[in-house]
Amino acid sequence: MTRVVTLGETMALARTTEIGSLRHASTLALGIGGAESNVAVGLQRLGIDAAWLGRVGDDPLGERIARELRGEGLDVLALVDAGAPTGLMIKERPSAASTAVHYYRRGSAGSRLAPDDLPAGWIEGADLLHVTGITPLLSDTARSTVLAAVERARAARIPVSFDINYRSALAAREVAGPLLREIAERATLVFGGVEELDLLGPDAMASLLAAGVAQVVVKRGPEGAAVFTTDGLTEALGFVIEPLDTVGAGDAFVAGYLSAWLEDSPTEDALVRGNACGAMACLVPGDWEAAATRRDLERFLAGGGDPVRR
């Protein structure tokens, strides 16, 4: 049985192969990327069966997305939309210490996700539903789809994981905040950075816990992460690394944490695994290519994973 199901837009990804502005780049490497599918790949590599659902265009880029994700062992429901193209993002490294991403997704197939795209029993047969704050800001129908998925999960008593993952290019804070809050209040686990949680309103952590959220997981980047529950606070430090590409690190953290949570590991152990997976994702270019396997994780923790010293 598939243990985790997720849905959202996965796009083609083109990245420059050298440091410098995109305006002068001479070569691009082609791949794919999307927050929800990144998490699904991360879970699959850690031994948790995962499924991804989304729309792709009737084009070679859509075919590539479906092929790549199936190649990672995911249960893939790639709905082909002949009326819209597959979305594209282009990643550049303006300097050795920075990364910039440009999105070309307006009117894309992925943004046309609709509630009727969710098969009967697909959510109800899972152990966890994972969604992000990206998909509901793509379009009205995409937002309705995420809300429908969450309500179906709640009705079936399936836990819901929600990563705020706010993208300012999709909606202003005053627009996004109430929409994302609506989803967060219905989740079992909520992931977000400090600024993302602030987006949900004053004293967001306490109010989410009061609304019934079991865990609020705060991603602190290199400084590690923390989990707030009604029983208190658990923290874990990050790891000392030389990052090459930080895009996708948050998704890797979520995959690591969820894999441990699904195994009923102690919260501190789940944080350590999430921090390690996030750090490892920064060591290789790409959104998901460095997602850790169990063996990778063991080697990192045994040999190269030094906690950040305060």
Coordinates of C-alpha atoms in Angstrom, one line a residue:
M1 CA 0.0 0.0 0.0
T2 CA 1.2 3.5 -0.8
R3 CA 2.0 5.1 2.5
V4 CA 2.2 8.8 1.4
V5 CA 0.3 10.6 -1.3
T6 CA 1.0 14.1 -2.6
L7 CA -0.1 16.4 -5.4
G8 CA 1.1 19.5 -7.1
E9 CA 2.9 21.0 -10.0
T10 CA 6.2 19.5 -11.1
M11 CA 8.0 21.5 -13.8
A12 CA 10.9 21.1 -16.2
L13 CA 14.0 22.7 -14.7
A14 CA 16.8 24.2 -16.7
R15 CA 19.9 25.3 -14.8
T16 CA 23.1 27.1 -15.8
T17 CA 26.2 24.9 -15.6
E18 CA 28.5 27.8 -14.6
I19 CA 28.5 30.6 -12.1
G20 CA 27.3 33.9 -13.5
S21 CA 24.2 35.7 -14.8
L22 CA 21.7 33.9 -17.0
R23 CA 22.1 36.6 -19.5
H24 CA 25.6 35.4 -20.3
A25 CA 25.1 31.6 -19.8
S26 CA 26.1 29.5 -22.8
T27 CA 24.8 26.1 -21.6
L28 CA 21.9 24.7 -19.6
A29 CA 21.3 21.3 -18.0
L30 CA 17.8 20.0 -18.2
G31 CA 16.0 18.3 -15.3
I32 CA 12.7 18.5 -13.3
G33 CA 11.6 19.8 -10.0
G34 CA 8.6 20.5 -7.8
A35 CA 8.2 20.8 -4.0
E36 CA 5.7 18.0 -3.7
S37 CA 7.5 15.5 -6.0
N38 CA 10.8 16.4 -4.3
V39 CA 9.4 15.3 -1.0
A40 CA 7.9 12.1 -2.6
V41 CA 11.3 11.2 -4.1
G42 CA 13.0 11.8 -0.8
L43 CA 10.5 9.6 1.0
Q44 CA 10.9 6.8 -1.6
R45 CA 14.7 6.8 -1.3
L46 CA 14.3 6.5 2.5
G47 CA 12.1 3.4 2.1
I48 CA 8.7 5.0 2.4
D49 CA 6.3 4.2 -0.5
A50 CA 5.1 7.4 -2.1
A51 CA 2.7 8.5 -4.9
W52 CA 2.5 11.8 -6.8
L53 CA -0.4 13.2 -8.7
G54 CA -0.3 16.2 -11.1
R55 CA -1.0 17.6 -14.5
V56 CA 1.6 17.8 -17.2
G57 CA 1.4 19.1 -20.8
D58 CA 1.1 16.9 -23.8
D59 CA 4.8 17.6 -24.7
P60 CA 8.2 16.1 -24.2
L61 CA 8.8 18.0 -20.9
G62 CA 5.7 16.4 -19.5
E63 CA 6.8 13.0 -20.7
R64 CA 10.2 13.6 -19.0
I65 CA 8.6 14.4 -15.7
A66 CA 6.5 11.3 -15.7
R67 CA 9.5 9.1 -16.7
E68 CA 11.9 10.6 -14.1
L69 CA 9.4 10.2 -11.3
R70 CA 8.5 6.7 -12.2
G71 CA 12.2 5.9 -12.5
E72 CA 12.5 6.9 -8.8
G73 CA 9.9 4.2 -7.9
L74 CA 7.0 6.5 -7.3
D75 CA 3.4 5.6 -8.1
V76 CA 2.8 8.4 -10.6
L77 CA -0.5 9.8 -11.8
A78 CA 0.6 12.2 -14.4
L79 CA -2.6 13.6 -16.0
V80 CA -1.9 14.8 -19.5
D81 CA -3.5 18.1 -20.3
A82 CA -3.5 18.8 -24.0
G83 CA -4.7 22.3 -23.5
A84 CA -1.7 23.7 -21.6
P85 CA 2.1 23.3 -21.6
T86 CA 4.3 21.9 -18.9
G87 CA 5.6 24.6 -16.6
L88 CA 9.3 25.6 -16.7
M89 CA 11.7 27.0 -14.2
I90 CA 15.2 28.3 -14.9
K91 CA 17.9 28.3 -12.2
E92 CA 21.0 30.5 -12.3
R93 CA 23.9 31.0 -9.9
P94 CA 24.7 34.7 -10.1
S95 CA 27.6 34.2 -7.7
A96 CA 29.2 31.2 -5.9
A97 CA 27.1 32.0 -2.8
S98 CA 23.7 32.7 -4.4
T99 CA 21.0 31.0 -6.5
A100 CA 18.1 32.6 -8.3
V101 CA 15.1 30.8 -9.8
H102 CA 12.9 32.2 -12.6
Y103 CA 9.4 30.6 -13.1
Y104 CA 7.4 30.3 -16.4
R105 CA 4.3 28.6 -15.1
R106 CA 1.4 31.0 -15.8
G107 CA -1.4 29.0 -17.4
S108 CA 0.6 25.8 -17.2
A109 CA -0.9 22.4 -17.1
G110 CA 0.0 22.0 -13.5
S111 CA -1.9 25.1 -12.5
R112 CA -5.1 23.6 -14.0
L113 CA -5.3 20.8 -11.4
A114 CA -9.0 20.3 -10.5
P115 CA -10.8 18.4 -7.7
D116 CA -12.2 15.8 -10.2
D117 CA -8.5 14.8 -10.9
L118 CA -8.4 13.1 -7.5
P119 CA -9.3 9.4 -7.9
A120 CA -11.7 7.7 -5.6
G121 CA -9.9 5.9 -2.7
W122 CA -6.5 7.4 -3.6
I123 CA -6.3 9.5 -0.5
E124 CA -8.3 7.2 1.7
G125 CA -5.9 4.3 1.1
A126 CA -2.8 6.2 2.3
D127 CA -1.2 6.6 5.6
L128 CA -0.4 10.3 5.1
L129 CA -1.3 13.2 2.7
H130 CA 1.3 15.8 2.1
V131 CA 0.5 19.2 0.5
T132 CA 2.3 22.5 0.2
G133 CA 1.3 26.2 0.1
I134 CA 2.6 26.4 -3.5
T135 CA -0.2 24.6 -5.3
P136 CA -3.2 26.4 -3.7
L137 CA -1.8 29.7 -4.9
L138 CA -1.5 28.6 -8.6
S139 CA -5.2 29.0 -9.4
D140 CA -8.7 28.8 -8.0
T141 CA -9.1 25.2 -9.2
A142 CA -5.7 24.1 -7.8
R143 CA -6.7 25.6 -4.4
S144 CA -10.0 23.8 -4.5
T145 CA -8.2 20.6 -5.2
V146 CA -5.8 20.9 -2.3
L147 CA -8.7 21.8 0.1
A148 CA -10.8 18.8 -1.3
A149 CA -7.8 16.5 -0.7
V150 CA -7.3 17.7 2.8
E151 CA -11.0 17.4 3.7
R152 CA -11.1 13.9 2.3
A153 CA -8.1 12.9 4.4
R154 CA -9.6 14.4 7.5
A155 CA -12.9 12.5 6.9
A156 CA -10.9 9.3 6.5
R157 CA -8.8 10.1 9.6
I158 CA -5.7 10.2 7.4
P159 CA -3.0 12.6 8.9
V160 CA -2.2 15.7 6.8
S161 CA 1.3 17.2 6.4
F162 CA 1.4 20.8 5.2
D163 CA 4.6 22.7 4.2
I164 CA 3.8 26.4 4.0
N165 CA 6.5 26.9 1.3
Y166 CA 5.3 30.5 0.6
R167 CA 6.2 31.9 -2.9
S168 CA 5.8 35.7 -3.0
A169 CA 5.7 35.5 -6.9
L170 CA 2.4 33.7 -6.7
A171 CA 0.5 35.9 -4.2
A172 CA 1.1 38.9 -1.9
R173 CA 1.4 38.2 1.8
E174 CA -2.0 39.7 2.6
V175 CA -3.6 37.4 0.0
A176 CA -1.7 34.3 0.7
G177 CA -1.8 34.4 4.5
P178 CA -5.6 33.7 5.0
L179 CA -5.6 31.0 2.3
L180 CA -2.6 29.2 3.7
R181 CA -3.9 29.5 7.2
E182 CA -7.1 27.8 6.2
I183 CA -5.1 24.7 5.1
A184 CA -2.7 24.9 8.1
E185 CA -5.5 24.7 10.6
R186 CA -6.7 21.4 9.1
A187 CA -3.2 19.8 9.1
T188 CA -1.7 17.3 11.6
L189 CA 1.9 18.6 11.0
V190 CA 2.8 22.1 9.7
F191 CA 6.2 22.9 8.4
G192 CA 7.6 26.4 7.9
G193 CA 10.3 28.9 8.4
V194 CA 9.9 31.7 11.0
E195 CA 8.8 34.2 8.4
E196 CA 6.4 31.8 6.8
L197 CA 4.7 31.1 10.1
D198 CA 4.4 34.8 10.7
L199 CA 2.4 34.9 7.5
L200 CA -0.3 32.9 9.2
G201 CA -1.0 35.6 11.8
P202 CA 0.2 36.7 15.2
D203 CA 1.3 34.0 17.6
A204 CA 0.8 31.4 14.8
M205 CA 2.5 28.5 16.6
A206 CA 0.3 28.7 19.7
S207 CA -2.9 29.3 17.7
L208 CA -2.2 26.4 15.3
L209 CA -1.7 24.1 18.3
A210 CA -4.9 25.4 19.8
A211 CA -6.7 24.7 16.5
G212 CA -5.7 21.0 16.8
V213 CA -2.4 20.8 14.9
A214 CA -0.3 18.1 16.5
Q215 CA 3.2 19.5 15.6
V216 CA 4.5 22.8 14.2
V217 CA 7.9 22.1 12.8
V218 CA 10.1 25.2 12.4
K219 CA 12.8 25.0 9.7
R220 CA 15.8 27.2 10.7
G221 CA 18.1 26.4 7.8
P222 CA 21.8 25.9 8.8
E223 CA 20.8 26.5 12.5
G224 CA 18.7 23.3 12.5
A225 CA 15.0 22.9 13.4
A226 CA 12.5 22.8 16.2
V227 CA 9.2 21.2 16.9
F228 CA 6.5 22.8 19.0
T229 CA 3.7 20.7 20.5
T230 CA 1.3 21.2 23.3
D231 CA 3.8 19.3 25.5
G232 CA 6.6 21.7 24.8
L233 CA 9.6 22.3 22.5
T234 CA 12.2 20.0 21.0
E235 CA 15.2 21.3 19.1
A236 CA 18.1 19.9 17.1
L237 CA 21.1 21.7 15.6
G238 CA 22.0 21.8 11.9
F239 CA 25.1 20.5 10.3
V240 CA 28.3 22.2 9.1
I241 CA 28.6 21.9 5.3
E242 CA 29.8 23.9 2.3
P243 CA 26.5 24.4 0.4
L244 CA 26.6 24.2 -3.4
D245 CA 22.8 24.5 -4.1
T246 CA 20.3 25.2 -1.4
V247 CA 17.2 24.9 -3.6
G248 CA 15.3 21.8 -2.5
A249 CA 16.9 21.6 0.9
G250 CA 13.6 22.3 2.7
D251 CA 11.8 19.6 0.8
A252 CA 14.6 17.1 1.7
F253 CA 14.2 18.1 5.4
V254 CA 10.5 17.5 5.2
A255 CA 11.1 14.1 3.6
G256 CA 13.6 13.1 6.3
Y257 CA 11.4 14.2 9.1
L258 CA 8.2 12.6 7.8
S259 CA 10.0 9.3 7.2
A260 CA 11.0 9.2 10.8
W261 CA 7.6 10.4 12.0
L262 CA 5.9 7.6 10.0
E263 CA 8.2 5.1 11.8
D264 CA 7.2 6.5 15.2
S265 CA 10.7 7.7 15.9
P266 CA 11.3 10.1 18.8
T267 CA 10.9 13.7 17.8
E268 CA 14.6 14.6 18.3
D269 CA 15.6 11.7 16.1
A270 CA 13.2 12.9 13.4
L271 CA 14.7 16.4 13.6
V272 CA 18.2 15.0 13.3
R273 CA 17.2 13.0 10.2
G274 CA 15.5 15.9 8.7
N275 CA 18.4 18.2 9.3
A276 CA 20.8 15.7 7.8
C277 CA 18.7 15.2 4.7
G278 CA 18.4 18.9 4.2
A279 CA 22.2 19.4 4.5
M280 CA 22.9 16.6 2.1
A281 CA 20.6 18.1 -0.5
C282 CA 22.7 21.2 -0.5
L283 CA 25.9 19.3 -1.6
V284 CA 24.8 18.6 -5.2
P285 CA 23.1 20.8 -7.9
G286 CA 19.5 20.1 -8.6
D287 CA 16.2 20.1 -6.6
W288 CA 16.1 16.4 -5.7
E289 CA 19.1 14.6 -7.1
A290 CA 20.9 14.4 -3.8
A291 CA 17.9 13.1 -1.9
A292 CA 19.4 10.7 0.6
T293 CA 19.1 6.9 0.8
R294 CA 19.3 5.1 4.1
R295 CA 22.9 4.2 3.3
D296 CA 23.8 7.8 2.4
L297 CA 22.2 9.0 5.6
E298 CA 24.1 6.5 7.7
R299 CA 27.4 7.4 6.1
F300 CA 26.8 11.2 6.5
L301 CA 25.9 10.8 10.2
A302 CA 28.8 8.5 10.9
G303 CA 31.5 10.4 9.0
G304 CA 30.7 13.9 7.9
G305 CA 27.8 15.2 9.9
D306 CA 29.1 17.7 12.4
P307 CA 26.4 19.6 14.3
V308 CA 26.6 23.4 14.1
R309 CA 28.3 24.8 17.2
R310 CA 26.6 27.9 18.7

